DNA sequence: GATTGCTCTTGAACCTTCCA
DNA sequence: TGGAAGGTTCAAGAGCAATC
């Protein structure tokens, strides 16, 4: 493979001149440029991407980092990727999805900075080492989801309005007459869980309704989503038979709820309304009855996050920005008016 | 002829890995 | 252990035309 020296030798110029012909960073005479391009064509030369990155101290690659070992993508994630990719395409960036697990990255031979100019992080949590580590390295960063309070003023982020989302979902169910609503939230340490819970509580306070704290539960990270939905539904419906509606974190949790309801001979939505904080346009309509949910705007989140990050890369020291995407409900068939003793 | 301003080119330095 | 390799950057230099 020919390199810059070979081209410079054949064209009779220095390698800096060859570099400037390709980068157009400095004007090179027409005659010299043509000589360089002819030599490059003869030798089938292309500037080396990594050597260029070495000198530039940038790679034109954006990283996308998911927490833990999360490797199964939902429709939300695919939408999010589409949004990020669209921005990368239009602004000349490549995308690197980080596939190095924490198990690998702790081994000495794998310890290295990532080959990216900046990172987009998904699903922030309390004491999220991914954020502190990047701040320490001064790596440009945009978070999808609200970072913990400690970083909220120093890191740009894009998020769904999860407080508003939790509130409109709870208000919708309260308006349908449900007063005992089980909230199968995600892991407690995730900020999305805290925000949705805050909105959920707000709706009860606004309606001047009492709230039973035992009906807000959090996912155990070791359980699969479906098992979590199934086990919690069986356990809490046994101890709290007055529950008439369940809000789940995802459609997979809702699947567990559906399985438990079937075993308990409960009809959805007549006996039990089910709502999911997701909008899987392929998966949700396949539920029987189709699952009511909320539009998570994955593509908009991805696109806005990439835009913010690229802006940071091009204009260093840009101010910290927060973008909140408003929520909207997607009505299908899994929610109805609360049953009463009369219509039971 | 000296000076100035502009265009274009040169070469060291940058950083990490590989190989002798 | 030290040199070579990879492409870009930037200060400095060469060359030339315009001006005084």
mmCIF file of C-alpha atoms (C1' of nucleotides) in Angstrom:
data_model
loop_
_atom_site.group_PDB
_atom_site.id
_atom_site.type_symbol
_atom_site.label_atom_id
_atom_site.label_comp_id
_atom_site.label_asym_id
_atom_site.label_seq_id
_atom_site.Cartn_x
_atom_site.Cartn_y
_atom_site.Cartn_z
ATOM 1 C CA UNK A 1 0.000 0.000 0.000
ATOM 2 C CA UNK A 2 1.461 3.357 -1.076
ATOM 3 C CA UNK A 3 1.971 6.009 1.592
ATOM 4 C CA UNK A 4 2.389 9.785 1.592
ATOM 5 C CA UNK A 5 6.163 9.497 1.162
ATOM 6 C CA UNK A 6 5.788 7.430 -2.017
ATOM 7 C CA UNK A 7 3.434 10.010 -3.516
ATOM 8 C CA UNK A 8 5.701 12.903 -2.476
ATOM 9 C CA UNK A 9 8.710 11.179 -4.066
ATOM 10 C CA UNK A 10 6.950 10.508 -7.385
ATOM 11 C CA UNK A 11 5.425 14.029 -7.504
ATOM 12 C CA UNK A 12 8.732 15.672 -6.513
ATOM 13 C CA UNK A 13 7.306 17.547 -3.514
ATOM 14 C CA UNK A 14 7.398 17.218 0.265
ATOM 15 C CA UNK A 15 4.844 15.118 2.102
ATOM 16 C CA UNK A 16 3.383 18.297 3.589
ATOM 17 C CA UNK A 17 2.491 19.449 0.098
ATOM 18 C CA UNK A 18 0.824 16.095 -0.607
ATOM 19 C CA UNK A 19 -1.112 16.500 2.651
ATOM 20 C CA UNK A 20 -2.258 20.002 1.694
ATOM 21 C CA UNK A 21 -3.380 18.884 -1.752
ATOM 22 C CA UNK A 22 -5.722 16.344 -0.124
ATOM 23 C CA UNK A 23 -6.878 18.386 2.876
ATOM 24 C CA UNK A 24 -7.126 21.699 0.941
ATOM 25 C CA UNK A 25 -6.067 23.350 4.202
ATOM 26 C CA UNK A 26 -3.523 25.473 2.338
ATOM 27 C CA UNK A 27 -3.544 26.675 -1.278
ATOM 28 C CA UNK A 28 -1.317 24.638 -3.582
ATOM 29 C CA UNK A 29 -0.675 25.699 -7.176
ATOM 30 C CA UNK A 30 -2.752 24.026 -9.864
ATOM 31 C CA UNK A 31 0.281 22.485 -11.503
ATOM 32 C CA UNK A 32 1.680 20.991 -8.256
ATOM 33 C CA UNK A 33 -1.755 19.750 -7.193
ATOM 34 C CA UNK A 34 -2.218 17.960 -10.510
ATOM 35 C CA UNK A 35 1.221 16.339 -10.233
ATOM 36 C CA UNK A 36 0.369 15.081 -6.734
ATOM 37 C CA UNK A 37 -3.061 13.785 -7.770
ATOM 38 C CA UNK A 38 -1.569 11.991 -10.798
ATOM 39 C CA UNK A 39 1.049 10.321 -8.583
ATOM 40 C CA UNK A 40 -1.615 9.348 -6.046
ATOM 41 C CA UNK A 41 -3.768 7.860 -8.804
ATOM 42 C CA UNK A 42 -0.829 5.886 -10.228
ATOM 43 C CA UNK A 43 0.013 4.494 -6.792
ATOM 44 C CA UNK A 44 -3.624 3.991 -5.745
ATOM 45 C CA UNK A 45 -2.878 6.093 -2.681
ATOM 46 C CA UNK A 46 -5.482 7.106 -0.047
ATOM 47 C CA UNK A 47 -4.614 9.083 3.113
ATOM 48 C CA UNK A 48 -4.499 6.794 6.136
ATOM 49 C CA UNK A 49 -7.441 7.459 8.456
ATOM 50 C CA UNK A 50 -5.660 6.609 11.706
ATOM 51 C CA UNK A 51 -2.457 8.425 10.887
ATOM 52 C CA UNK A 52 -4.554 11.480 10.102
ATOM 53 C CA UNK A 53 -6.374 11.102 13.446
ATOM 54 C CA UNK A 54 -3.056 10.877 15.230
ATOM 55 C CA UNK A 55 -1.973 14.306 14.029
ATOM 56 C CA UNK A 56 -5.422 15.886 14.193
ATOM 57 C CA UNK A 57 -6.107 14.544 17.691
ATOM 58 C CA UNK A 58 -9.618 13.813 16.502
ATOM 59 C CA UNK A 59 -11.220 10.868 14.746
ATOM 60 C CA UNK A 60 -14.540 12.256 13.510
ATOM 61 C CA UNK A 61 -16.110 9.318 15.336
ATOM 62 C CA UNK A 62 -18.889 9.665 17.902
ATOM 63 C CA UNK A 63 -19.323 6.989 20.563
ATOM 64 C CA UNK A 64 -22.635 5.556 21.706
ATOM 65 C CA UNK A 65 -22.413 3.965 25.120
ATOM 66 C CA UNK A 66 -25.099 1.794 26.680
ATOM 67 C CA UNK A 67 -25.017 0.795 30.343
ATOM 68 C CA UNK A 68 -23.784 -2.572 31.622
ATOM 69 C CA UNK A 69 -24.160 -5.509 29.325
ATOM 70 C CA UNK A 70 -27.326 -4.246 27.596
ATOM 71 C CA UNK A 71 -27.131 -5.844 24.167
ATOM 72 C CA UNK A 72 -30.767 -6.466 23.315
ATOM 73 C CA UNK A 73 -32.242 -3.535 21.446
ATOM 74 C CA UNK A 74 -35.881 -2.508 21.572
ATOM 75 C CA UNK A 75 -37.725 -0.493 18.935
ATOM 76 C CA UNK A 76 -36.956 2.545 21.092
ATOM 77 C CA UNK A 77 -33.230 1.856 20.719
ATOM 78 C CA UNK A 78 -33.553 1.313 16.972
ATOM 79 C CA UNK A 79 -35.364 4.639 16.640
ATOM 80 C CA UNK A 80 -32.663 6.254 18.718
ATOM 81 C CA UNK A 81 -29.918 4.774 16.502
ATOM 82 C CA UNK A 82 -31.728 6.064 13.423
ATOM 83 C CA UNK A 83 -31.754 9.557 14.891
ATOM 84 C CA UNK A 84 -28.057 9.472 15.792
ATOM 85 C CA UNK A 85 -27.095 7.946 12.438
ATOM 86 C CA UNK A 86 -29.085 10.549 10.490
ATOM 87 C CA UNK A 87 -27.127 13.361 12.167
ATOM 88 C CA UNK A 88 -23.803 11.541 11.733
ATOM 89 C CA UNK A 89 -24.481 11.070 8.009
ATOM 90 C CA UNK A 90 -25.451 14.684 7.442
ATOM 91 C CA UNK A 91 -22.523 16.105 9.415
ATOM 92 C CA UNK A 92 -19.720 13.773 8.275
ATOM 93 C CA UNK A 93 -19.239 11.707 11.425
ATOM 94 C CA UNK A 94 -18.924 7.967 11.950
ATOM 95 C CA UNK A 95 -20.650 6.177 14.825
ATOM 96 C CA UNK A 96 -19.007 3.686 17.179
ATOM 97 C CA UNK A 97 -21.287 1.608 19.377
ATOM 98 C CA UNK A 98 -19.199 0.613 22.376
ATOM 99 C CA UNK A 99 -19.150 -3.183 22.533
ATOM 100 C CA UNK A 100 -16.401 -3.496 25.124
ATOM 101 C CA UNK A 101 -17.949 -4.845 28.328
ATOM 102 C CA UNK A 102 -16.846 -3.627 31.768
ATOM 103 C CA UNK A 103 -15.297 -7.046 32.290
ATOM 104 C CA UNK A 104 -12.900 -6.381 29.394
ATOM 105 C CA UNK A 105 -12.267 -2.706 30.030
ATOM 106 C CA UNK A 106 -10.977 -3.433 33.547
ATOM 107 C CA UNK A 107 -8.238 -5.698 32.212
ATOM 108 C CA UNK A 108 -4.898 -3.907 31.932
ATOM 109 C CA UNK A 109 -4.323 -4.859 28.283
ATOM 110 C CA UNK A 110 -7.679 -3.313 27.308
ATOM 111 C CA UNK A 111 -7.262 -0.079 29.273
ATOM 112 C CA UNK A 112 -7.160 2.722 26.697
ATOM 113 C CA UNK A 113 -9.043 5.839 25.713
ATOM 114 C CA UNK A 114 -11.884 5.165 23.284
ATOM 115 C CA UNK A 115 -11.197 6.146 19.656
ATOM 116 C CA UNK A 116 -13.949 8.764 19.729
ATOM 117 C CA UNK A 117 -14.100 12.572 19.791
ATOM 118 C CA UNK A 118 -17.116 12.543 22.110
ATOM 119 C CA UNK A 119 -19.688 10.214 23.603
ATOM 120 C CA UNK A 120 -23.438 9.860 23.828
ATOM 121 C CA UNK A 121 -24.389 7.960 27.005
ATOM 122 C CA UNK A 122 -27.697 6.182 27.471
ATOM 123 C CA UNK A 123 -29.650 5.591 30.662
ATOM 124 C CA UNK A 124 -27.672 7.478 33.327
ATOM 125 C CA UNK A 125 -27.821 6.248 36.917
ATOM 126 C CA UNK A 126 -26.766 7.499 40.341
ATOM 127 C CA UNK A 127 -22.976 7.390 40.812
ATOM 128 C CA UNK A 128 -22.629 6.680 37.107
ATOM 129 C CA UNK A 129 -18.898 6.058 36.638
ATOM 130 C CA UNK A 130 -19.255 6.487 32.892
ATOM 131 C CA UNK A 131 -20.067 10.185 33.378
ATOM 132 C CA UNK A 132 -17.434 10.974 36.032
ATOM 133 C CA UNK A 133 -14.761 9.175 34.028
ATOM 134 C CA UNK A 134 -15.507 11.198 30.872
ATOM 135 C CA UNK A 135 -15.660 14.498 32.767
ATOM 136 C CA UNK A 136 -12.249 13.674 34.248
ATOM 137 C CA UNK A 137 -10.860 13.087 30.753
ATOM 138 C CA UNK A 138 -12.587 16.275 29.483
ATOM 139 C CA UNK A 139 -14.245 14.220 26.760
ATOM 140 C CA UNK A 140 -17.225 16.008 25.161
ATOM 141 C CA UNK A 141 -20.364 14.314 26.369
ATOM 142 C CA UNK A 142 -24.131 14.312 25.876
ATOM 143 C CA UNK A 143 -26.408 12.131 27.968
ATOM 144 C CA UNK A 144 -29.727 10.695 26.838
ATOM 145 C CA UNK A 145 -31.782 10.735 30.006
ATOM 146 C CA UNK A 146 -31.366 13.079 32.951
ATOM 147 C CA UNK A 147 -27.980 12.721 34.688
ATOM 148 C CA UNK A 148 -27.926 12.601 38.493
ATOM 149 C CA UNK A 149 -28.168 16.011 40.309
ATOM 150 C CA UNK A 150 -24.394 16.014 40.845
ATOM 151 C CA UNK A 151 -23.815 16.362 37.077
ATOM 152 C CA UNK A 152 -27.055 18.002 35.965
ATOM 153 C CA UNK A 153 -25.543 21.484 35.730
ATOM 154 C CA UNK A 154 -22.303 20.413 34.053
ATOM 155 C CA UNK A 155 -23.444 17.917 31.384
ATOM 156 C CA UNK A 156 -25.716 18.551 28.386
ATOM 157 C CA UNK A 157 -28.571 16.121 28.092
ATOM 158 C CA UNK A 158 -31.631 15.249 26.059
ATOM 159 C CA UNK A 159 -34.537 13.540 27.726
ATOM 160 C CA UNK A 160 -38.195 12.743 27.489
ATOM 161 C CA UNK A 161 -40.199 14.803 29.926
ATOM 162 C CA UNK A 162 -40.396 11.852 32.308
ATOM 163 C CA UNK A 163 -41.939 13.836 35.161
ATOM 164 C CA UNK A 164 -44.658 15.078 32.799
ATOM 165 C CA UNK A 165 -45.002 11.579 31.357
ATOM 166 C CA UNK A 166 -45.476 9.980 34.792
ATOM 167 C CA UNK A 167 -48.039 12.629 35.606
ATOM 168 C CA UNK A 168 -50.180 12.363 32.455
ATOM 169 C CA UNK A 169 -50.220 8.560 32.651
ATOM 170 C CA UNK A 170 -51.335 8.597 36.300
ATOM 171 C CA UNK A 171 -53.858 11.368 35.588
ATOM 172 C CA UNK A 172 -55.293 9.365 32.700
ATOM 173 C CA UNK A 173 -55.799 6.307 34.924
ATOM 174 C CA UNK A 174 -57.186 8.396 37.793
ATOM 175 C CA UNK A 175 -59.700 9.928 35.385
ATOM 176 C CA UNK A 176 -60.763 6.396 34.433
ATOM 177 C CA UNK A 177 -61.597 5.839 38.091
ATOM 178 C CA UNK A 178 -58.510 3.838 39.135
ATOM 179 C CA UNK A 179 -57.388 4.748 42.628
ATOM 180 C CA UNK A 180 -55.225 1.705 43.408
ATOM 181 C CA UNK A 181 -52.542 1.761 40.755
ATOM 182 C CA UNK A 182 -49.501 -0.492 40.936
ATOM 183 C CA UNK A 183 -46.381 1.155 39.497
ATOM 184 C CA UNK A 184 -43.782 -1.382 38.342
ATOM 185 C CA UNK A 185 -40.925 1.072 38.008
ATOM 186 C CA UNK A 186 -37.446 0.417 36.641
ATOM 187 C CA UNK A 187 -34.332 0.179 38.880
ATOM 188 C CA UNK A 188 -34.429 2.780 41.682
ATOM 189 C CA UNK A 189 -30.943 4.170 40.943
ATOM 190 C CA UNK A 190 -31.922 5.194 37.413
ATOM 191 C CA UNK A 191 -32.944 8.845 37.138
ATOM 192 C CA UNK A 192 -35.777 7.928 34.770
ATOM 193 C CA UNK A 193 -37.326 5.905 37.616
ATOM 194 C CA UNK A 194 -37.092 8.867 39.989
ATOM 195 C CA UNK A 195 -38.618 11.307 37.478
ATOM 196 C CA UNK A 196 -41.533 9.092 36.473
ATOM 197 C CA UNK A 197 -42.265 8.388 40.126
ATOM 198 C CA UNK A 198 -42.227 12.129 40.850
ATOM 199 C CA UNK A 199 -44.808 12.717 38.087
ATOM 200 C CA UNK A 200 -46.873 9.771 39.321
ATOM 201 C CA UNK A 201 -47.008 11.212 42.857
ATOM 202 C CA UNK A 202 -47.786 14.720 41.504
ATOM 203 C CA UNK A 203 -50.891 13.392 39.755
ATOM 204 C CA UNK A 204 -52.181 11.841 42.997
ATOM 205 C CA UNK A 205 -51.460 15.045 44.940
ATOM 206 C CA UNK A 206 -53.196 17.155 42.280
ATOM 207 C CA UNK A 207 -56.253 14.908 42.475
ATOM 208 C CA UNK A 208 -56.053 15.016 46.267
ATOM 209 C CA UNK A 209 -55.914 11.220 46.354
ATOM 210 C CA UNK A 210 -53.954 9.163 48.900
ATOM 211 C CA UNK A 211 -51.041 7.154 47.569
ATOM 212 C CA UNK A 212 -49.925 3.775 48.912
ATOM 213 C CA UNK A 213 -46.082 3.710 48.823
ATOM 214 C CA UNK A 214 -46.182 -0.106 48.814
ATOM 215 C CA UNK A 215 -47.663 0.097 45.296
ATOM 216 C CA UNK A 216 -44.509 1.705 43.876
ATOM 217 C CA UNK A 217 -41.959 -1.038 43.346
ATOM 218 C CA UNK A 218 -38.571 -1.128 41.657
ATOM 219 C CA UNK A 219 -37.031 -3.674 39.385
ATOM 220 C CA UNK A 220 -34.334 -5.944 40.746
ATOM 221 C CA UNK A 221 -31.520 -5.714 38.200
ATOM 222 C CA UNK A 222 -31.005 -9.498 38.306
ATOM 223 C CA UNK A 223 -34.538 -10.323 37.135
ATOM 224 C CA UNK A 224 -35.555 -10.321 33.480
ATOM 225 C CA UNK A 225 -38.208 -7.729 32.674
ATOM 226 C CA UNK A 226 -40.910 -10.296 31.985
ATOM 227 C CA UNK A 227 -40.201 -12.241 35.187
ATOM 228 C CA UNK A 228 -40.278 -8.985 37.154
ATOM 229 C CA UNK A 229 -43.712 -8.095 35.691
ATOM 230 C CA UNK A 230 -45.059 -11.600 36.279
ATOM 231 C CA UNK A 231 -43.791 -12.064 39.862
ATOM 232 C CA UNK A 232 -44.751 -8.591 41.107
ATOM 233 C CA UNK A 233 -48.222 -8.779 39.594
ATOM 234 C CA UNK A 234 -48.940 -12.132 41.282
ATOM 235 C CA UNK A 235 -47.462 -11.064 44.606
ATOM 236 C CA UNK A 236 -49.080 -7.625 44.851
ATOM 237 C CA UNK A 237 -52.487 -8.624 43.485
ATOM 238 C CA UNK A 238 -52.553 -11.295 46.201
ATOM 239 C CA UNK A 239 -51.761 -8.783 48.960
ATOM 240 C CA UNK A 240 -53.662 -5.831 47.419
ATOM 241 C CA UNK A 241 -56.700 -7.213 45.543
ATOM 242 C CA UNK A 242 -58.101 -3.687 45.212
ATOM 243 C CA UNK A 243 -55.491 -2.925 42.480
ATOM 244 C CA UNK A 244 -57.283 -2.173 39.190
ATOM 245 C CA UNK A 245 -54.452 -0.774 37.072
ATOM 246 C CA UNK A 246 -50.753 -1.440 36.553
ATOM 247 C CA UNK A 247 -48.172 0.892 35.032
ATOM 248 C CA UNK A 248 -45.081 -0.893 33.742
ATOM 249 C CA UNK A 249 -41.646 0.365 32.794
ATOM 250 C CA UNK A 250 -41.523 -1.431 29.440
ATOM 251 C CA UNK A 251 -43.613 -3.651 27.182
ATOM 252 C CA UNK A 252 -41.556 -6.660 28.306
ATOM 253 C CA UNK A 253 -42.623 -6.017 31.915
ATOM 254 C CA UNK A 254 -46.182 -5.656 30.614
ATOM 255 C CA UNK A 255 -45.862 -9.084 28.981
ATOM 256 C CA UNK A 256 -45.202 -10.566 32.434
ATOM 257 C CA UNK A 257 -48.253 -8.707 33.754
ATOM 258 C CA UNK A 258 -50.398 -10.163 30.941
ATOM 259 C CA UNK A 259 -49.148 -13.687 31.756
ATOM 260 C CA UNK A 260 -49.929 -13.257 35.460
ATOM 261 C CA UNK A 261 -53.379 -11.776 34.696
ATOM 262 C CA UNK A 262 -54.215 -14.760 32.499
ATOM 263 C CA UNK A 263 -53.286 -17.181 35.292
ATOM 264 C CA UNK A 264 -55.339 -15.182 37.786
ATOM 265 C CA UNK A 265 -58.323 -15.232 35.354
ATOM 266 C CA UNK A 266 -58.311 -11.434 35.192
ATOM 267 C CA UNK A 267 -59.515 -9.856 31.945
ATOM 268 C CA UNK A 268 -57.548 -6.926 30.472
ATOM 269 C CA UNK A 269 -58.861 -4.206 30.431
ATOM 270 C CA UNK A 270 -62.198 -5.080 32.115
ATOM 271 C CA UNK A 271 -60.641 -6.289 35.385
ATOM 272 C CA UNK A 272 -57.178 -4.819 35.068
ATOM 273 C CA UNK A 273 -55.884 -1.886 33.029
ATOM 274 C CA UNK A 274 -52.258 -2.106 31.896
ATOM 275 C CA UNK A 275 -50.107 0.768 30.721
ATOM 276 C CA UNK A 276 -46.470 0.646 29.543
ATOM 277 C CA UNK A 277 -43.866 3.394 29.301
ATOM 278 C CA UNK A 278 -42.985 2.310 25.790
ATOM 279 C CA UNK A 279 -44.245 2.543 22.251
ATOM 280 C CA UNK A 280 -43.056 -0.476 20.324
ATOM 281 C CA UNK A 281 -45.054 -0.146 17.121
ATOM 282 C CA UNK A 282 -44.370 -3.786 16.188
ATOM 283 C CA UNK A 283 -44.578 -5.450 19.584
ATOM 284 C CA UNK A 284 -47.358 -3.492 21.372
ATOM 285 C CA UNK A 285 -50.158 -4.092 18.811
ATOM 286 C CA UNK A 286 -49.458 -7.860 19.057
ATOM 287 C CA UNK A 287 -50.556 -7.890 22.711
ATOM 288 C CA UNK A 288 -54.095 -9.149 23.255
ATOM 289 C CA UNK A 289 -55.562 -6.613 23.818
ATOM 290 C CA UNK A 290 -53.025 -4.224 22.206
ATOM 291 C CA UNK A 291 -50.936 -2.401 24.783
ATOM 292 C CA UNK A 292 -51.550 1.276 25.556
ATOM 293 C CA UNK A 293 -48.326 3.194 25.992
ATOM 294 C CA UNK A 294 -46.476 6.432 25.591
ATOM 295 C CA UNK A 295 -44.535 7.806 22.640
ATOM 296 C CA UNK A 296 -40.862 7.804 23.650
ATOM 297 C CA UNK A 297 -39.570 9.677 20.573
ATOM 298 C CA UNK A 298 -36.397 7.598 20.291
ATOM 299 C CA UNK A 299 -35.453 9.042 16.897
ATOM 300 C CA UNK A 300 -35.882 12.646 18.093
ATOM 301 C CA UNK A 301 -33.836 11.936 21.233
ATOM 302 C CA UNK A 302 -31.025 10.365 19.178
ATOM 303 C CA UNK A 303 -30.986 13.123 16.615
ATOM 304 C CA UNK A 304 -31.011 15.947 19.203
ATOM 305 C CA UNK A 305 -28.277 14.248 21.251
ATOM 306 C CA UNK A 306 -26.021 13.874 18.197
ATOM 307 C CA UNK A 307 -26.671 17.496 17.190
ATOM 308 C CA UNK A 308 -25.702 18.707 20.673
ATOM 309 C CA UNK A 309 -22.549 16.609 20.735
ATOM 310 C CA UNK A 310 -21.383 17.687 17.262
ATOM 311 C CA UNK A 311 -22.003 21.317 18.253
ATOM 312 C CA UNK A 312 -19.746 20.759 21.298
ATOM 313 C CA UNK A 313 -17.057 19.226 19.104
ATOM 314 C CA UNK A 314 -17.105 22.104 16.635
ATOM 315 C CA UNK A 315 -17.462 24.913 19.170
ATOM 316 C CA UNK A 316 -15.608 23.947 22.368
ATOM 317 C CA UNK A 317 -16.865 25.371 25.689
ATOM 318 C CA UNK A 318 -20.455 25.683 24.447
ATOM 319 C CA UNK A 319 -22.914 26.195 27.272
ATOM 320 C CA UNK A 320 -24.584 23.220 28.911
ATOM 321 C CA UNK A 321 -27.960 22.591 27.293
ATOM 322 C CA UNK A 322 -31.005 20.599 28.327
ATOM 323 C CA UNK A 323 -33.607 19.502 25.830
ATOM 324 C CA UNK A 324 -36.873 17.969 27.047
ATOM 325 C CA UNK A 325 -39.097 16.190 24.542
ATOM 326 C CA UNK A 326 -42.792 16.366 25.513
ATOM 327 C CA UNK A 327 -44.684 13.097 25.949
ATOM 328 C CA UNK A 328 -47.874 11.908 24.280
ATOM 329 C CA UNK A 329 -50.035 8.856 24.975
ATOM 330 C CA UNK A 330 -50.640 6.121 22.398
ATOM 331 C CA UNK A 331 -54.095 4.680 23.052
ATOM 332 C CA UNK A 332 -54.608 1.047 22.128
ATOM 333 C CA UNK A 333 -56.814 -1.353 24.049
ATOM 334 C CA UNK A 334 -55.339 -2.219 27.438
ATOM 335 C CA UNK A 335 -56.847 0.560 29.568
ATOM 336 C CA UNK A 336 -60.506 1.039 30.489
ATOM 337 C CA UNK A 337 -62.685 2.471 33.242
ATOM 338 C CA UNK A 338 -61.994 0.943 36.633
ATOM 339 C CA UNK A 339 -64.214 -1.978 37.597
ATOM 340 C CA UNK A 340 -66.579 -1.383 40.474
ATOM 341 C CA UNK A 341 -68.140 -3.929 42.795
ATOM 342 C CA UNK A 342 -71.308 -3.589 40.657
ATOM 343 C CA UNK A 343 -69.763 -4.345 37.286
ATOM 344 C CA UNK A 344 -67.379 -7.034 38.594
ATOM 345 C "C1'" DG B 1 18.213 48.476 -5.283
ATOM 346 C "C1'" DA B 2 15.691 47.940 -1.050
ATOM 347 C "C1'" DT B 3 11.571 46.881 1.101
ATOM 348 C "C1'" DT B 4 7.120 44.915 1.596
ATOM 349 C "C1'" DG B 5 3.518 41.658 1.032
ATOM 350 C "C1'" DC B 6 1.864 37.643 -0.707
ATOM 351 C "C1'" DT B 7 1.902 32.718 -2.247
ATOM 352 C "C1'" DC B 8 3.712 28.416 -1.851
ATOM 353 C "C1'" DT B 9 6.753 24.899 0.126
ATOM 354 C "C1'" DT B 10 9.582 22.758 3.628
ATOM 355 C "C1'" DG B 11 10.767 20.146 7.730
ATOM 356 C "C1'" DA B 12 10.463 19.261 12.689
ATOM 357 C "C1'" DA B 13 7.313 17.750 15.987
ATOM 358 C "C1'" DC B 14 3.366 15.307 17.376
ATOM 359 C "C1'" DC B 15 2.133 10.043 19.591
ATOM 360 C "C1'" DT B 16 2.011 5.180 19.704
ATOM 361 C "C1'" DT B 17 3.195 0.676 17.970
ATOM 362 C "C1'" DC B 18 6.175 -2.477 15.852
ATOM 363 C "C1'" DC B 19 10.463 -4.478 14.831
ATOM 364 C "C1'" DA B 20 15.393 -5.192 14.696
ATOM 365 C "C1'" DT C 1 16.160 0.211 23.625
ATOM 366 C "C1'" DG C 2 15.966 3.151 19.824
ATOM 367 C "C1'" DG C 3 14.546 4.067 15.246
ATOM 368 C "C1'" DA C 4 10.983 3.939 11.753
ATOM 369 C "C1'" DA C 5 6.351 4.510 10.362
ATOM 370 C "C1'" DG C 6 1.911 6.956 9.597
ATOM 371 C "C1'" DG C 7 -0.437 12.171 8.028
ATOM 372 C "C1'" DT C 8 -1.098 16.847 9.782
ATOM 373 C "C1'" DT C 9 0.211 21.180 11.826
ATOM 374 C "C1'" DC C 10 2.697 25.313 12.133
ATOM 375 C "C1'" DA C 11 6.671 28.274 12.118
ATOM 376 C "C1'" DA C 12 9.953 29.515 9.009
ATOM 377 C "C1'" DG C 13 11.960 30.119 4.589
ATOM 378 C "C1'" DA C 14 12.083 30.721 -0.575
ATOM 379 C "C1'" DG C 15 10.586 33.062 -4.484
ATOM 380 C "C1'" DC C 16 8.312 36.525 -6.936
ATOM 381 C "C1'" DA C 17 5.831 40.831 -8.003
ATOM 382 C "C1'" DA C 18 4.638 45.385 -6.647
ATOM 383 C "C1'" DT C 19 5.947 49.665 -4.690
ATOM 384 C "C1'" DC C 20 8.891 53.377 -3.213
#
